[in-house]
Amino acid sequence: MKIVVDANVPAAEACFETLGEVVRLPGREIDAAALRDADALVVRSITRVDRTMIEAARRAGSRLGFVGSCTIGTDHIDREALSEHGIAFASAPGCNAEAVVDYVLASLLTLAEREGWQLASRRVGIVGVGNVGGRLLGRLTAMGIDCLACDPPRVELQGVGRPATAGFVDLDTLVDACDVICLHTPLVRRGPHATYHLLDAQRISALAPDTVLLNAGRGDCVDGAALRQRLAGQADLTAVLDVWETEPAIDTALADLAAIATPHVAGYSLDGKLRGTHQVYHALCRHLGLSTRLTLEDLLPPPAVSRLALNAGLAPEEALRLCLRSVYDVRRDHDSLRRESRRQGMAQGFDACRAGYPLRREAATLVVELGAEAGHLAPLLRGAGLHVVD
């Protein structure tokens, strides 16, 4: 059995070599020719597995029977075409959701420090309340942050076995009422709940001055040209962008105008990546009728920073910022994209940042020990997802 795997999928050998030969290729180089003698394909989001690729591989005699994507999103996969050709599919829903929430909190706390405001003073609007948005809503609410949420498909399903959605609002109400807007929607191009250019020129123009717009969902959900025009013309918004139209050849001018610009790495924690690999490994074993041998704990190393002791003297958000940065500092990713895009050009620099991404763990791996006079920090730190002990 031959398994073609994106070169950026971690622990591929540990998971898949017991099942067959593992062949690693850069994600953007995986094409129909690479699948000619493959039985299984394991990718991340940069590889488009579309009808053209699948049918070309079939014409070349490919015996491909399984495709797995170690990601939450699946808009890079033509699932209908896979089904038509009898190819099984699996993704990894929720695998990196915690990492994306860490990214959002790290970004907002960094902006608050730069600009001199408190996160507690802001109302946060969350657009898309699935694996990521739901966790973000839970953490922010536990931290005492005022939040609104928008998710029309979830509201429609209320009362048929889904979580209650009381208090959800429509998008335009959320845009009008919130100081911070966080996008966590999948990319849906057609239908009643299409998200392509969900924030179009009209909605971007309607954003109030001093609004923070954060997109860690899909780049095509925002009209990048309209956002660039607003940022360049009025300079009264703050943009945090991790996802972009036309990746990796993204709009350099828009990246330069963003307060935080990162190369689609919000979910790039080691924990999230290994969860994704492990979930696809489980799915491939099920497809083959085999039992699994590896647990996620078998794959995860101990964190480099596992414990932090805090005493009196820090304001709550200052303490939270310190704790998060001991695990993940979003400024590093912003600086990396600026540096590598200057050195290599935007497209090559973007991919270089992702391919050479440094080790990153999640907030939940950090144990925070509070001294006798620092107990008041516990509610905020616990709400943010940290493991707090007195």
GROMACS .gro file of C-alpha atoms in nm:
model
  390
    1MET     CA    1   0.000   0.000   0.000
    2LYS     CA    2   0.134   0.345  -0.093
    3ILE     CA    3   0.029   0.653   0.108
    4VAL     CA    4   0.115   0.999  -0.032
    5VAL     CA    5   0.139   1.253   0.251
    6ASP     CA    6   0.188   1.631   0.255
    7ALA     CA    7   0.541   1.703   0.378
    8ASN     CA    8   0.403   1.930   0.653
    9VAL     CA    9   0.191   1.660   0.817
   10PRO     CA   10   0.369   1.574   1.145
   11ALA     CA   11   0.415   1.218   1.274
   12ALA     CA   12   0.315   1.071   0.938
   13GLU     CA   13   0.570   0.794   0.963
   14ALA     CA   14   0.469   0.705   1.320
   15CYS     CA   15   0.104   0.684   1.219
   16PHE     CA   16   0.103   0.549   0.865
   17GLU     CA   17   0.418   0.340   0.816
   18THR     CA   18   0.252   0.048   0.993
   19LEU     CA   19  -0.010   0.058   0.716
   20GLY     CA   20   0.211   0.094   0.410
   21GLU     CA   21   0.484   0.291   0.231
   22VAL     CA   22   0.477   0.663   0.315
   23VAL     CA   23   0.583   0.906   0.041
   24ARG     CA   24   0.610   1.269   0.148
   25LEU     CA   25   0.566   1.552  -0.104
   26PRO     CA   26   0.527   1.931  -0.067
   27GLY     CA   27   0.155   2.004  -0.056
   28ARG     CA   28   0.155   2.228  -0.362
   29GLU     CA   29   0.336   1.961  -0.566
   30ILE     CA   30   0.078   1.688  -0.509
   31ASP     CA   31  -0.095   1.635  -0.845
   32ALA     CA   32  -0.256   1.360  -1.049
   33ALA     CA   33   0.084   1.218  -1.146
   34ALA     CA   34   0.176   1.180  -0.779
   35LEU     CA   35  -0.140   0.974  -0.725
   36ARG     CA   36  -0.088   0.737  -1.018
   37ASP     CA   37   0.018   0.445  -0.796
   38ALA     CA   38  -0.115   0.572  -0.461
   39ASP     CA   39  -0.374   0.392  -0.250
   40ALA     CA   40  -0.428   0.676  -0.002
   41LEU     CA   41  -0.367   1.051   0.012
   42VAL     CA   42  -0.322   1.262   0.326
   43VAL     CA   43  -0.317   1.641   0.277
   44ARG     CA   44  -0.354   1.974   0.449
   45SER     CA   45  -0.543   2.280   0.325
   46ILE     CA   46  -0.300   2.395   0.054
   47THR     CA   47  -0.359   2.091  -0.169
   48ARG     CA   48  -0.669   2.121  -0.386
   49VAL     CA   49  -0.813   1.777  -0.446
   50ASP     CA   50  -1.061   1.869  -0.718
   51ARG     CA   51  -1.247   1.687  -0.992
   52THR     CA   52  -0.975   1.760  -1.248
   53MET     CA   53  -0.706   1.599  -1.030
   54ILE     CA   54  -0.922   1.299  -0.939
   55GLU     CA   55  -1.030   1.225  -1.296
   56ALA     CA   56  -0.678   1.271  -1.434
   57ALA     CA   57  -0.547   1.029  -1.171
   58ARG     CA   58  -0.817   0.776  -1.259
   59ARG     CA   59  -0.735   0.800  -1.630
   60ALA     CA   60  -0.373   0.727  -1.540
   61GLY     CA   61  -0.484   0.409  -1.363
   62SER     CA   62  -0.476   0.535  -1.005
   63ARG     CA   63  -0.616   0.296  -0.744
   64LEU     CA   64  -0.672   0.578  -0.492
   65GLY     CA   65  -0.933   0.467  -0.241
   66PHE     CA   66  -0.898   0.709   0.051
   67VAL     CA   67  -0.834   1.082   0.095
   68GLY     CA   68  -0.781   1.237   0.437
   69SER     CA   69  -0.737   1.604   0.521
   70CYS     CA   70  -0.573   1.682   0.855
   71THR     CA   71  -0.774   2.004   0.882
   72ILE     CA   72  -1.105   2.140   1.006
   73GLY     CA   73  -1.201   2.297   0.674
   74THR     CA   74  -1.282   2.092   0.365
   75ASP     CA   75  -1.343   2.354   0.095
   76HIS     CA   76  -1.020   2.243  -0.078
   77ILE     CA   77  -1.170   1.896  -0.133
   78ASP     CA   78  -1.428   1.809  -0.401
   79ARG     CA   79  -1.620   1.560  -0.190
   80GLU     CA   80  -1.883   1.502  -0.458
   81ALA     CA   81  -1.617   1.395  -0.707
   82LEU     CA   82  -1.457   1.164  -0.450
   83SER     CA   83  -1.792   1.001  -0.383
   84GLU     CA   84  -1.862   0.954  -0.754
   85HIS     CA   85  -1.534   0.765  -0.788
   86GLY     CA   86  -1.589   0.554  -0.475
   87ILE     CA   87  -1.310   0.724  -0.281
   88ALA     CA   88  -1.358   0.743   0.096
   89PHE     CA   89  -1.295   1.076   0.268
   90ALA     CA   90  -1.216   1.189   0.622
   91SER     CA   91  -1.122   1.523   0.776
   92ALA     CA   92  -1.028   1.629   1.129
   93PRO     CA   93  -1.306   1.851   1.265
   94GLY     CA   94  -1.202   2.045   1.572
   95CYS     CA   95  -0.840   1.931   1.559
   96ASN     CA   96  -0.686   2.278   1.578
   97ALA     CA   97  -0.979   2.475   1.719
   98GLU     CA   98  -0.808   2.536   2.054
   99ALA     CA   99  -0.499   2.671   1.877
  100VAL     CA  100  -0.708   2.916   1.674
  101VAL     CA  101  -0.873   3.043   1.993
  102ASP     CA  102  -0.526   3.088   2.145
  103TYR     CA  103  -0.435   3.292   1.835
  104VAL     CA  104  -0.740   3.514   1.873
  105LEU     CA  105  -0.675   3.583   2.242
  106ALA     CA  106  -0.304   3.643   2.183
  107SER     CA  107  -0.383   3.886   1.900
  108LEU     CA  108  -0.646   4.084   2.091
  109LEU     CA  109  -0.426   4.111   2.401
  110THR     CA  110  -0.134   4.227   2.185
  111LEU     CA  111  -0.351   4.496   2.025
  112ALA     CA  112  -0.479   4.602   2.367
  113GLU     CA  113  -0.121   4.644   2.488
  114ARG     CA  114  -0.014   4.840   2.179
  115GLU     CA  115  -0.315   5.070   2.172
  116GLY     CA  116  -0.378   5.114   2.542
  117TRP     CA  117  -0.720   4.956   2.589
  118GLN     CA  118  -0.853   4.666   2.792
  119LEU     CA  119  -1.013   4.362   2.633
  120ALA     CA  120  -1.266   4.364   2.915
  121SER     CA  121  -1.395   4.699   2.786
  122ARG     CA  122  -1.480   4.564   2.440
  123ARG     CA  123  -1.782   4.382   2.300
  124VAL     CA  124  -1.674   4.094   2.078
  125GLY     CA  125  -1.886   3.972   1.787
  126ILE     CA  126  -1.825   3.615   1.674
  127VAL     CA  127  -1.939   3.524   1.323
  128GLY     CA  128  -1.958   3.147   1.283
  129VAL     CA  129  -2.007   2.946   1.602
  130GLY     CA  130  -1.881   2.603   1.505
  131ASN     CA  131  -1.574   2.422   1.635
  132VAL     CA  132  -1.364   2.738   1.662
  133GLY     CA  133  -1.626   3.008   1.716
  134GLY     CA  134  -1.806   2.801   1.978
  135ARG     CA  135  -1.488   2.751   2.177
  136LEU     CA  136  -1.401   3.120   2.146
  137LEU     CA  137  -1.746   3.217   2.268
  138GLY     CA  138  -1.708   2.981   2.564
  139ARG     CA  139  -1.367   3.114   2.665
  140LEU     CA  140  -1.456   3.482   2.626
  141THR     CA  141  -1.779   3.437   2.821
  142ALA     CA  142  -1.589   3.257   3.099
  143MET     CA  143  -1.347   3.553   3.104
  144GLY     CA  144  -1.637   3.792   3.156
  145ILE     CA  145  -1.616   3.947   2.807
  146ASP     CA  146  -1.939   4.080   2.656
  147CYS     CA  147  -2.010   3.883   2.335
  148LEU     CA  148  -2.262   3.861   2.053
  149ALA     CA  149  -2.280   3.571   1.808
  150CYS     CA  150  -2.405   3.525   1.453
  151ASP     CA  151  -2.462   3.187   1.290
  152PRO     CA  152  -2.778   3.169   1.075
  153PRO     CA  153  -2.754   2.793   0.996
  154ARG     CA  154  -2.728   2.714   1.367
  155VAL     CA  155  -3.028   2.936   1.446
  156GLU     CA  156  -3.233   2.753   1.181
  157LEU     CA  157  -3.147   2.419   1.341
  158GLN     CA  158  -3.239   2.532   1.692
  159GLY     CA  159  -3.488   2.295   1.845
  160VAL     CA  160  -3.381   1.989   1.644
  161GLY     CA  161  -3.116   1.852   1.874
  162ARG     CA  162  -2.866   2.137   1.843
  163PRO     CA  163  -2.744   2.368   2.123
  164ALA     CA  164  -2.971   2.659   2.205
  165THR     CA  165  -2.894   2.982   2.024
  166ALA     CA  166  -3.081   3.236   2.233
  167GLY     CA  167  -2.915   3.573   2.202
  168PHE     CA  168  -2.778   3.518   1.852
  169VAL     CA  169  -2.817   3.816   1.620
  170ASP     CA  170  -2.801   3.877   1.246
  171LEU     CA  171  -2.475   3.989   1.089
  172ASP     CA  172  -2.566   4.354   1.037
  173THR     CA  173  -2.681   4.387   1.399
  174LEU     CA  174  -2.352   4.235   1.513
  175VAL     CA  175  -2.148   4.468   1.291
  176ASP     CA  176  -2.333   4.771   1.430
  177ALA     CA  177  -2.305   4.665   1.795
  178CYS     CA  178  -1.953   4.525   1.836
  179ASP     CA  179  -1.607   4.680   1.882
  180VAL     CA  180  -1.431   4.356   1.779
  181ILE     CA  181  -1.551   4.128   1.498
  182CYS     CA  182  -1.403   3.778   1.467
  183LEU     CA  183  -1.478   3.569   1.158
  184HIS     CA  184  -1.474   3.189   1.194
  185THR     CA  185  -1.696   3.073   0.910
  186PRO     CA  186  -1.626   2.805   0.650
  187LEU     CA  187  -1.614   2.912   0.288
  188VAL     CA  188  -1.953   2.852   0.122
  189ARG     CA  189  -1.978   2.994  -0.230
  190ARG     CA  190  -2.345   2.934  -0.306
  191GLY     CA  191  -2.679   2.892  -0.136
  192PRO     CA  192  -2.881   3.078   0.127
  193HIS     CA  193  -2.588   3.089   0.370
  194ALA     CA  194  -2.304   3.168   0.130
  195THR     CA  195  -2.002   3.318   0.305
  196TYR     CA  196  -1.798   3.427   0.001
  197HIS     CA  197  -1.733   3.801   0.058
  198LEU     CA  198  -1.961   3.787   0.361
  199LEU     CA  199  -1.791   4.111   0.458
  200ASP     CA  200  -1.828   4.285   0.124
  201ALA     CA  201  -1.753   4.645   0.032
  202GLN     CA  202  -2.081   4.767   0.176
  203ARG     CA  203  -2.034   4.601   0.515
  204ILE     CA  204  -1.668   4.702   0.534
  205SER     CA  205  -1.769   5.062   0.465
  206ALA     CA  206  -2.028   5.036   0.745
  207LEU     CA  207  -1.774   4.930   1.011
  208ALA     CA  208  -1.750   5.191   1.285
  209PRO     CA  209  -1.419   5.371   1.336
  210ASP     CA  210  -1.186   5.190   1.580
  211THR     CA  211  -1.339   4.851   1.503
  212VAL     CA  212  -1.102   4.554   1.522
  213LEU     CA  213  -1.163   4.306   1.239
  214LEU     CA  214  -1.004   3.964   1.287
  215ASN     CA  215  -1.028   3.693   1.023
  216ALA     CA  216  -0.903   3.346   1.112
  217GLY     CA  217  -1.167   3.159   0.911
  218ARG     CA  218  -1.132   3.174   0.534
  219GLY     CA  219  -0.969   3.451   0.332
  220ASP     CA  220  -1.243   3.464   0.068
  221CYS     CA  221  -1.502   3.555   0.332
  222VAL     CA  222  -1.368   3.914   0.324
  223ASP     CA  223  -1.346   4.139   0.018
  224GLY     CA  224  -0.974   4.206   0.046
  225ALA     CA  225  -0.969   4.490  -0.207
  226ALA     CA  226  -1.246   4.674  -0.021
  227LEU     CA  227  -1.071   4.623   0.312
  228ARG     CA  228  -0.741   4.749   0.168
  229GLN     CA  229  -0.917   5.057   0.035
  230ARG     CA  230  -1.075   5.131   0.375
  231LEU     CA  231  -0.748   5.081   0.563
  232ALA     CA  232  -0.549   5.293   0.318
  233GLY     CA  233  -0.807   5.568   0.288
  234GLN     CA  234  -0.947   5.622   0.636
  235ALA     CA  235  -0.692   5.432   0.848
  236ASP     CA  236  -0.953   5.402   1.121
  237LEU     CA  237  -0.984   5.023   1.145
  238THR     CA  238  -0.750   4.765   1.296
  239ALA     CA  239  -0.716   4.444   1.095
  240VAL     CA  240  -0.581   4.110   1.216
  241LEU     CA  241  -0.557   3.872   0.920
  242ASP     CA  242  -0.439   3.514   0.922
  243VAL     CA  243  -0.625   3.402   0.609
  244TRP     CA  244  -0.622   3.566   0.268
  245GLU     CA  245  -0.757   3.557  -0.081
  246THR     CA  246  -0.519   3.404  -0.339
  247GLU     CA  247  -0.287   3.235  -0.089
  248PRO     CA  248   0.012   3.218  -0.105
  249ALA     CA  249   0.038   3.512  -0.347
  250ILE     CA  250  -0.156   3.738  -0.113
  251ASP     CA  251  -0.214   4.112  -0.142
  252THR     CA  252   0.113   4.260  -0.014
  253ALA     CA  253  -0.039   4.606   0.027
  254LEU     CA  254  -0.317   4.465   0.245
  255ALA     CA  255  -0.065   4.270   0.453
  256ASP     CA  256   0.135   4.589   0.507
  257LEU     CA  257  -0.177   4.770   0.630
  258ALA     CA  258  -0.283   4.498   0.874
  259ALA     CA  259  -0.186   4.548   1.238
  260ILE     CA  260  -0.117   4.175   1.262
  261ALA     CA  261  -0.058   3.977   0.942
  262THR     CA  262   0.021   3.607   0.965
  263PRO     CA  263   0.055   3.329   0.702
  264HIS     CA  264  -0.250   3.108   0.774
  265VAL     CA  265  -0.097   2.963   1.091
  266ALA     CA  266  -0.360   3.040   1.355
  267GLY     CA  267  -0.419   2.669   1.404
  268TYR     CA  268  -0.056   2.563   1.367
  269SER     CA  269   0.003   2.431   1.717
  270LEU     CA  270   0.184   2.101   1.743
  271ASP     CA  271  -0.111   1.970   1.945
  272GLY     CA  272  -0.357   2.065   1.671
  273LYS     CA  273  -0.145   1.921   1.391
  274LEU     CA  274  -0.094   1.593   1.574
  275ARG     CA  275  -0.465   1.571   1.653
  276GLY     CA  276  -0.534   1.613   1.282
  277THR     CA  277  -0.285   1.341   1.185
  278HIS     CA  278  -0.420   1.110   1.453
  279GLN     CA  279  -0.783   1.162   1.348
  280VAL     CA  280  -0.703   1.082   0.985
  281TYR     CA  281  -0.494   0.780   1.097
  282HIS     CA  282  -0.800   0.652   1.286
  283ALA     CA  283  -1.019   0.706   0.980
  284LEU     CA  284  -0.778   0.524   0.747
  285CYS     CA  285  -0.758   0.231   0.990
  286ARG     CA  286  -1.138   0.212   0.994
  287HIS     CA  287  -1.143   0.226   0.614
  288LEU     CA  288  -0.900  -0.066   0.600
  289GLY     CA  289  -1.078  -0.261   0.873
  290LEU     CA  290  -0.775  -0.245   1.103
  291SER     CA  291  -0.746  -0.163   1.472
  292THR     CA  292  -0.552   0.146   1.582
  293ARG     CA  293  -0.234   0.112   1.784
  294LEU     CA  294  -0.127   0.469   1.854
  295THR     CA  295  -0.290   0.715   2.093
  296LEU     CA  296  -0.251   1.091   2.071
  297GLU     CA  297  -0.051   1.081   2.395
  298ASP     CA  298   0.201   0.852   2.221
  299LEU     CA  299   0.271   1.133   1.974
  300LEU     CA  300   0.281   1.442   2.198
  301PRO     CA  301   0.615   1.539   2.358
  302PRO     CA  302   0.628   1.722   2.694
  303PRO     CA  303   0.589   2.100   2.653
  304ALA     CA  304   0.904   2.314   2.663
  305VAL     CA  305   0.740   2.545   2.919
  306SER     CA  306   0.507   2.347   3.141
  307ARG     CA  307   0.471   2.556   3.456
  308LEU     CA  308   0.467   2.926   3.550
  309ALA     CA  309   0.444   3.073   3.900
  310LEU     CA  310   0.272   3.411   3.949
  311ASN     CA  311   0.268   3.625   4.261
  312ALA     CA  312   0.111   3.963   4.337
  313GLY     CA  313   0.191   4.267   4.123
  314LEU     CA  314   0.028   4.198   3.786
  315ALA     CA  315  -0.302   4.333   3.659
  316PRO     CA  316  -0.531   4.054   3.534
  317GLU     CA  317  -0.491   4.112   3.159
  318GLU     CA  318  -0.119   4.172   3.203
  319ALA     CA  319  -0.092   3.836   3.379
  320LEU     CA  320  -0.292   3.664   3.105
  321ARG     CA  321  -0.078   3.820   2.833
  322LEU     CA  322   0.237   3.699   3.010
  323CYS     CA  323   0.101   3.345   3.042
  324LEU     CA  324  -0.010   3.319   2.681
  325ARG     CA  325   0.320   3.455   2.552
  326SER     CA  326   0.510   3.193   2.747
  327VAL     CA  327   0.333   2.942   2.524
  328TYR     CA  328   0.266   3.141   2.204
  329ASP     CA  329   0.358   3.493   2.093
  330VAL     CA  330   0.166   3.602   1.781
  331ARG     CA  331   0.419   3.881   1.716
  332ARG     CA  332   0.670   3.618   1.608
  333ASP     CA  333   0.442   3.502   1.325
  334HIS     CA  334   0.371   3.858   1.214
  335ASP     CA  335   0.742   3.942   1.207
  336SER     CA  336   0.823   3.618   1.026
  337LEU     CA  337   0.585   3.695   0.739
  338ARG     CA  338   0.724   4.048   0.702
  339ARG     CA  339   1.081   3.921   0.703
  340GLU     CA  340   1.037   3.627   0.466
  341SER     CA  341   0.819   3.819   0.219
  342ARG     CA  342   1.094   4.082   0.191
  343ARG     CA  343   1.359   3.816   0.141
  344GLN     CA  344   1.179   3.579  -0.095
  345GLY     CA  345   0.876   3.760  -0.230
  346MET     CA  346   0.530   3.719  -0.083
  347ALA     CA  347   0.426   3.382  -0.228
  348GLN     CA  348   0.752   3.202  -0.150
  349GLY     CA  349   0.788   3.379   0.185
  350PHE     CA  350   0.432   3.285   0.284
  351ASP     CA  351   0.496   2.918   0.216
  352ALA     CA  352   0.840   2.929   0.378
  353CYS     CA  353   0.687   3.054   0.704
  354ARG     CA  354   0.445   2.764   0.705
  355ALA     CA  355   0.697   2.498   0.605
  356GLY     CA  356   0.951   2.610   0.865
  357TYR     CA  357   0.701   2.686   1.141
  358PRO     CA  358   0.859   2.662   1.489
  359LEU     CA  359   0.731   2.438   1.766
  360ARG     CA  360   0.420   2.580   1.931
  361ARG     CA  361   0.205   2.435   2.207
  362GLU     CA  362  -0.143   2.526   2.328
  363ALA     CA  363  -0.249   2.728   2.631
  364ALA     CA  364  -0.395   2.422   2.801
  365THR     CA  365  -0.047   2.267   2.827
  366LEU     CA  366   0.064   2.540   3.071
  367VAL     CA  367   0.009   2.500   3.445
  368VAL     CA  368  -0.009   2.837   3.622
  369GLU     CA  369   0.066   2.832   3.993
  370LEU     CA  370  -0.077   3.129   4.185
  371GLY     CA  371   0.080   3.263   4.502
  372ALA     CA  372  -0.128   3.346   4.808
  373GLU     CA  373  -0.185   3.708   4.699
  374ALA     CA  374  -0.253   3.630   4.331
  375GLY     CA  375  -0.569   3.426   4.373
  376HIS     CA  376  -0.781   3.702   4.216
  377LEU     CA  377  -0.622   3.615   3.880
  378ALA     CA  378  -0.768   3.266   3.876
  379PRO     CA  379  -1.110   3.333   3.715
  380LEU     CA  380  -0.966   3.516   3.415
  381LEU     CA  381  -0.680   3.271   3.362
  382ARG     CA  382  -0.905   2.966   3.392
  383GLY     CA  383  -1.161   3.123   3.163
  384ALA     CA  384  -0.889   3.177   2.903
  385GLY     CA  385  -0.814   2.804   2.901
  386LEU     CA  386  -0.510   2.785   3.128
  387HIS     CA  387  -0.465   2.515   3.393
  388VAL     CA  388  -0.455   2.711   3.720
  389VAL     CA  389  -0.352   2.571   4.060
  390ASP     CA  390  -0.341   2.760   4.390
   0.00000   0.00000   0.00000
